[in-house]
């Protein structure tokens, strides 16, 4: 008897996949099995940038002798393909940021009346960083200038993107030395497309340097713009309790899934879903209420700010339809499988596209317009409510969820280490110096149906915290940890090593912190910068005992993120195979040369145990270079006492209470 292949480590997802198979339906899991990747394209050896090809650069001595019709060598082809992917990832995050910037502008001028400025403090701080006067100006006046400044950064042609100066000084110097400071977001993306056009840049090293430059226009610009603006408009996250699982769908309520990436319309849906008229309408149609559920990065946005439950990441989207309980799946841009519209034909679910950039055949289109945002949100909700009566009893229904605490903005991480009056990164730095916390790892990125869903996220998260490594997580990686139930102080304390456990217990946080969506990887850059500025752990991000990992990646956006972390000085490991596997020269540049120049490197390691080993070794090497106490489990040096939550609350009782854990 052949052994059963597990598709997902998410038990609820696995049950639905089994139900799907037994009903003759299919999802990405089955399609991935049937559709093997082309090994030539998969390894970066296929050139299809002109119509003399596609040329396949294969053969026993391909690295040295294979050429395309034009004479392009394998390293050139491979590097060119890679640069295009990074540019596409940067474009996606940054175009999302551009929409956010226009929403901020129109909120400030009153043209988008449903939007207000929720975090004036963050707006004023950001204005200060980019040199916009604040004084006694109104928040709208400041917001208008901030938005216009950010919008100008997309089309800036010369000089340096202004947010670059938020990085540690030493890092900025490294970037200047190697000529990778981005000038303007759009300029770097356009130039990457030009360079990779037929017959332009023929030097793999130069092409890969350009990949780092365009990626910095993502991390320290596009993504960072988006995170900051979203916080200003909708509030900077603080911890919220919620639930995670596709099992969050309710039998007696109208289930509306908000899926995609840009949070503006989803925010409006959250607000409007609480209006008495809408709730009455749902009751008239026989439902007890409206159950909002997030998916992918939109889930992370509304989970971080409102505690809306997440149905999970990328691979759960088709499964949401298969429950037979989703009245509507509202989508905008990025990571939306066309397969959901096909699946929906067999169920009652309505797939609603809302962005003209992301139209889909067989979907209902209700175009989002920020000038009448709430009206659009009501229209989507009414469509879902009207669809409730069409629900049949078909579908795979498992009602099981895991508790999660999410909402760790860098501002909150700072606050939780000392309260309003003593907010700093000192306690974390001290804990690392003393060996209580061995280091920090970011576990981020996608799911990929070629890897058992969540299995590597799961394994690594558990192992790192067991080894006293603090984990920060975003994107579908965070959804994986949330669904597994690792993002609560209670459950995770059972698994954390003794040092990390003590630190987390003192502060009252989980050892795996949910930092948000994929654009919120910029929060990790900010946390790293604050740790450097706090002192004691070197004077650059490359000195920190920290590693970034995307174990189940699939998106071009993940590559852009990986590259900007490398350029920022971080050792980055991607799971699965390398998209440049075909060229040893390209792999050498991404590891040896990038490490020498930037202090960070990019490795692709399919074996999870090897990922863990390499990451821990890298952390220990950084500790050694910093001359920190050698990490030994359960044995720590002395450090400043961490203030417990209870002590801090006492100290602050006279002051306004911070929102805190809800
Ligand atoms: Ni990130 Fe968010 Fe998920 Fe991957 Fe897609 S949802 S932007 S790309 S799949 S982590």
XYZ file of C-alpha atoms in Angstrom, residues 73-422:
350
model
C 25.994 32.974 -21.323
C 24.341 30.992 -18.553
C 25.437 33.321 -15.707
C 24.059 36.318 -17.650
C 20.754 34.596 -18.352
C 20.399 33.383 -14.796
C 21.308 36.760 -13.251
C 19.012 38.567 -15.667
C 16.074 36.321 -14.793
C 16.760 36.891 -11.112
C 16.934 40.678 -11.454
C 13.597 40.693 -13.290
C 11.979 38.765 -10.455
C 13.338 41.144 -7.837
C 12.189 44.154 -9.861
C 8.703 42.653 -10.184
C 8.527 42.035 -6.443
C 9.631 45.594 -5.747
C 7.064 46.933 -8.202
C 4.260 45.023 -6.469
C 5.025 46.212 -2.947
C 5.719 49.728 -4.128
C 2.644 50.128 -6.280
C 0.609 49.074 -3.259
C 2.471 51.791 -1.321
C 1.662 54.361 -4.005
C -2.056 53.666 -3.573
C -1.662 54.093 0.170
C 0.141 57.416 -0.361
C -2.690 58.721 -2.535
C -5.212 57.608 0.080
C -3.270 59.573 2.709
C -3.195 62.611 0.441
C -6.919 62.455 -0.227
C -7.666 61.828 3.441
C -5.714 65.012 4.176
C -7.460 67.122 1.538
C -10.906 65.760 2.344
C -11.351 64.135 -1.079
C -11.555 60.687 0.523
C -13.936 61.613 3.363
C -14.223 58.110 4.834
C -10.544 58.110 5.803
C -9.077 59.949 8.773
C -5.682 60.170 10.379
C -5.725 57.792 13.325
C -2.129 57.997 14.524
C -1.159 61.642 14.632
C 1.883 60.879 16.789
C 3.346 58.600 14.145
C 2.546 61.168 11.445
C 4.426 63.861 13.356
C 7.387 61.570 14.015
C 7.597 60.637 10.351
C 7.302 64.274 9.305
C 10.243 65.018 11.617
C 12.365 62.290 10.016
C 11.800 63.595 6.492
C 12.126 67.269 7.439
C 8.511 68.390 7.124
C 7.590 71.133 9.598
C 5.047 70.176 12.240
C 4.823 72.917 14.902
C 1.252 74.024 15.373
C 0.110 72.821 11.956
C -2.979 70.627 11.722
C -2.583 66.914 11.171
C -4.187 67.317 7.745
C -1.649 69.961 6.702
C 1.212 67.734 7.814
C -0.322 64.631 6.218
C -0.683 66.424 2.881
C 3.021 67.327 2.875
C 4.068 63.844 4.011
C 1.941 62.206 1.301
C 3.254 64.540 -1.393
C 6.815 63.931 -0.283
C 6.334 60.164 -0.425
C 4.629 60.351 -3.819
C 7.625 62.362 -5.083
C 9.940 59.521 -4.026
C 8.443 57.187 -6.605
C 9.335 59.420 -9.528
C 12.505 60.968 -8.118
C 15.223 60.785 -10.767
C 18.388 61.806 -8.928
C 19.891 61.744 -5.459
C 18.875 59.343 -2.711
C 15.475 58.112 -1.578
C 14.890 59.993 1.659
C 13.986 57.015 3.899
C 17.475 55.606 3.326
C 18.722 57.877 6.082
C 16.716 55.852 8.601
C 19.294 53.059 8.310
C 22.379 52.988 10.559
C 25.057 55.427 9.309
C 27.540 52.679 8.634
C 25.017 50.824 6.455
C 24.341 53.936 4.404
C 28.075 54.241 3.775
C 28.258 50.642 2.539
C 25.414 51.354 0.116
C 27.082 54.535 -1.133
C 30.419 52.769 -1.555
C 28.896 50.127 -3.821
C 26.541 52.499 -5.595
C 23.292 50.841 -4.587
C 21.408 53.688 -2.937
C 18.139 53.864 -4.887
C 17.352 57.175 -6.573
C 13.609 56.785 -6.984
C 11.408 53.706 -6.754
C 10.101 53.808 -10.310
C 13.501 54.677 -11.736
C 15.102 51.568 -10.220
C 12.299 49.301 -11.441
C 12.380 50.793 -14.957
C 16.151 50.593 -15.079
C 16.085 46.938 -14.020
C 13.694 46.199 -16.886
C 15.952 48.104 -19.285
C 19.147 46.411 -18.120
C 17.588 43.000 -18.596
C 16.238 43.815 -22.043
C 17.931 41.990 -24.914
C 21.509 43.119 -25.418
C 22.004 45.545 -22.531
C 23.713 44.439 -19.288
C 25.884 41.374 -19.996
C 27.770 41.263 -16.712
C 26.291 38.944 -14.072
C 27.950 40.838 -11.237
C 26.567 44.148 -12.424
C 23.111 42.654 -12.923
C 23.069 41.265 -9.400
C 24.262 44.541 -7.896
C 21.279 46.114 -9.636
C 19.060 43.504 -7.965
C 20.202 44.754 -4.570
C 19.647 48.363 -5.580
C 16.108 47.816 -6.792
C 15.344 45.716 -3.707
C 16.398 48.584 -1.442
C 13.745 50.647 -3.218
C 11.328 48.067 -1.839
C 12.524 47.578 1.757
C 13.637 51.077 2.665
C 11.085 52.815 0.454
C 7.991 51.124 -1.020
C 7.316 48.688 1.812
C 8.351 51.140 4.507
C 6.147 53.861 2.995
C 3.246 51.442 3.034
C 3.715 50.355 6.641
C 4.054 53.930 7.896
C 1.098 55.290 5.948
C -1.114 52.361 6.925
C -0.279 52.935 10.598
C -0.987 56.665 10.250
C -4.338 56.070 8.560
C -5.595 53.059 10.482
C -3.581 53.057 13.692
C -0.247 51.579 14.758
C -0.850 47.992 15.868
C -0.854 46.904 19.489
C -1.392 43.292 20.559
C -4.827 41.788 19.944
C -6.177 38.383 20.773
C -7.880 36.563 17.962
C -8.165 33.209 16.244
C -6.521 31.549 13.286
C -7.776 28.747 11.055
C -9.887 28.137 8.017
C -12.233 26.627 10.598
C -13.222 30.147 11.635
C -16.127 30.180 9.139
C -19.470 30.282 10.952
C -22.505 28.173 10.068
C -25.106 30.746 11.047
C -23.478 33.987 9.909
C -22.636 35.587 6.589
C -18.964 34.750 6.035
C -17.028 37.395 4.135
C -13.375 36.721 3.342
C -11.157 39.761 2.762
C -8.209 38.595 0.700
C -5.286 40.337 -0.972
C -2.971 43.071 0.163
C -4.082 46.698 0.240
C -5.882 47.316 3.517
C -7.976 50.402 2.622
C -11.192 48.722 1.479
C -10.839 45.945 4.067
C -10.684 48.642 6.772
C -13.922 50.092 5.447
C -15.510 46.630 5.434
C -14.539 46.236 9.106
C -16.203 49.568 9.971
C -19.297 49.110 7.850
C -19.885 45.528 9.042
C -20.719 46.970 12.465
C -23.371 49.392 11.205
C -26.849 48.559 12.572
C -28.489 48.817 9.116
C -26.111 46.263 7.618
C -26.507 43.914 10.581
C -30.286 44.258 10.355
C -30.111 43.445 6.681
C -28.142 40.273 7.464
C -30.732 39.263 10.080
C -33.578 39.895 7.647
C -31.905 37.384 5.348
C -31.800 34.778 8.105
C -28.197 35.125 9.304
C -27.214 35.833 12.907
C -24.570 38.324 11.872
C -21.575 39.011 9.667
C -18.374 37.065 10.183
C -15.369 38.816 8.674
C -12.404 36.586 8.001
C -8.986 37.578 6.638
C -6.835 35.799 4.085
C -3.150 36.288 3.170
C -1.728 39.734 3.894
C -5.057 41.565 4.110
C -5.699 39.146 6.972
C -2.507 40.246 8.657
C -3.452 43.922 8.315
C -6.919 43.576 9.861
C -5.731 41.046 12.445
C -2.979 43.390 13.649
C -5.318 46.358 14.005
C -8.758 44.910 14.774
C -8.269 41.315 15.866
C -10.217 40.038 12.836
C -9.462 36.289 12.654
C -7.237 34.941 9.913
C -8.306 32.001 7.781
C -4.660 31.556 6.898
C -2.243 32.233 4.108
C -1.890 31.742 0.387
C -2.736 28.030 0.156
C -5.932 28.334 2.157
C -7.732 30.523 -0.382
C -9.224 27.725 -2.470
C -10.017 25.828 0.704
C -12.132 28.764 1.884
C -14.408 28.169 -1.104
C -14.432 24.413 -0.446
C -15.933 24.906 3.011
C -19.130 25.871 1.241
C -19.524 28.566 3.879
C -17.964 31.609 2.224
C -20.654 33.933 0.899
C -18.052 36.219 -0.676
C -14.311 36.439 -1.128
C -13.334 40.025 -1.749
C -9.953 40.399 -3.457
C -7.793 43.250 -4.654
C -4.209 42.615 -5.736
C -1.398 40.041 -5.350
C -1.337 36.360 -4.396
C -4.886 35.794 -5.604
C -5.225 32.468 -7.405
C -7.413 32.545 -10.491
C -8.441 29.084 -9.311
C -10.739 30.561 -6.666
C -13.105 31.865 -9.346
C -13.135 28.422 -10.955
C -13.723 26.694 -7.623
C -16.496 29.159 -6.816
C -18.458 27.978 -9.860
C -19.067 24.712 -8.025
C -20.116 26.418 -4.787
C -22.266 29.420 -3.973
C -19.299 31.700 -3.173
C -19.088 35.006 -5.026
C -15.568 36.142 -5.831
C -15.541 39.935 -5.873
C -12.675 41.738 -7.568
C -12.261 45.350 -6.497
C -9.166 46.642 -8.293
C -8.936 47.435 -11.957
C -5.363 46.112 -11.781
C -6.661 42.742 -10.685
C -9.639 41.755 -12.825
C -10.642 38.099 -13.078
C -12.902 36.193 -15.415
C -15.950 34.663 -13.730
C -15.823 37.113 -10.829
C -18.170 39.940 -9.880
C -16.391 43.276 -10.206
C -17.202 46.054 -7.760
C -14.607 48.702 -8.294
C -13.055 50.256 -5.226
C -13.071 54.028 -5.218
C -11.520 55.790 -2.243
C -13.832 58.780 -2.767
C -16.837 56.614 -1.836
C -15.085 53.861 0.076
C -17.794 53.020 2.617
C -20.454 52.919 -0.068
C -18.370 50.357 -1.986
C -17.842 48.372 1.223
C -21.611 48.320 1.858
C -22.205 47.138 -1.700
C -19.812 44.204 -1.195
C -21.410 43.275 2.116
C -24.956 43.436 0.704
C -23.921 41.165 -2.138
C -22.540 38.674 0.397
C -25.658 38.904 2.565
C -27.921 38.345 -0.444
C -25.883 35.257 -1.226
C -26.433 33.693 2.223
C -29.715 32.113 1.113
C -27.889 30.324 -1.707
C -25.709 28.329 0.650
C -26.106 24.591 0.191
C -25.092 21.971 2.701
C -22.145 20.861 0.535
C -18.616 21.604 1.687
C -15.945 20.476 4.086
C -16.667 21.978 7.453
C -14.231 21.712 10.281
C -14.720 24.174 13.098
C -11.448 24.243 14.906
C -9.319 27.310 15.552
C -6.142 28.269 17.364
C -5.763 31.318 19.585
C -3.319 34.003 18.434
C -1.949 37.260 19.751
C -0.821 39.552 16.948
C -0.020 43.233 16.628
C 3.645 43.732 17.405
C 4.608 46.984 15.746
C 8.162 48.111 16.451
C 6.662 50.886 18.560
C 4.932 48.297 20.731
C 8.045 46.128 20.954
C 9.864 49.173 22.277
C 7.039 49.980 24.682
C 6.809 46.448 26.023
C 10.446 46.630 27.051
C 10.069 49.548 29.385
C 6.683 51.198 29.230
C 5.772 54.624 28.031
C 8.501 56.417 29.954
C 11.371 54.010 29.451
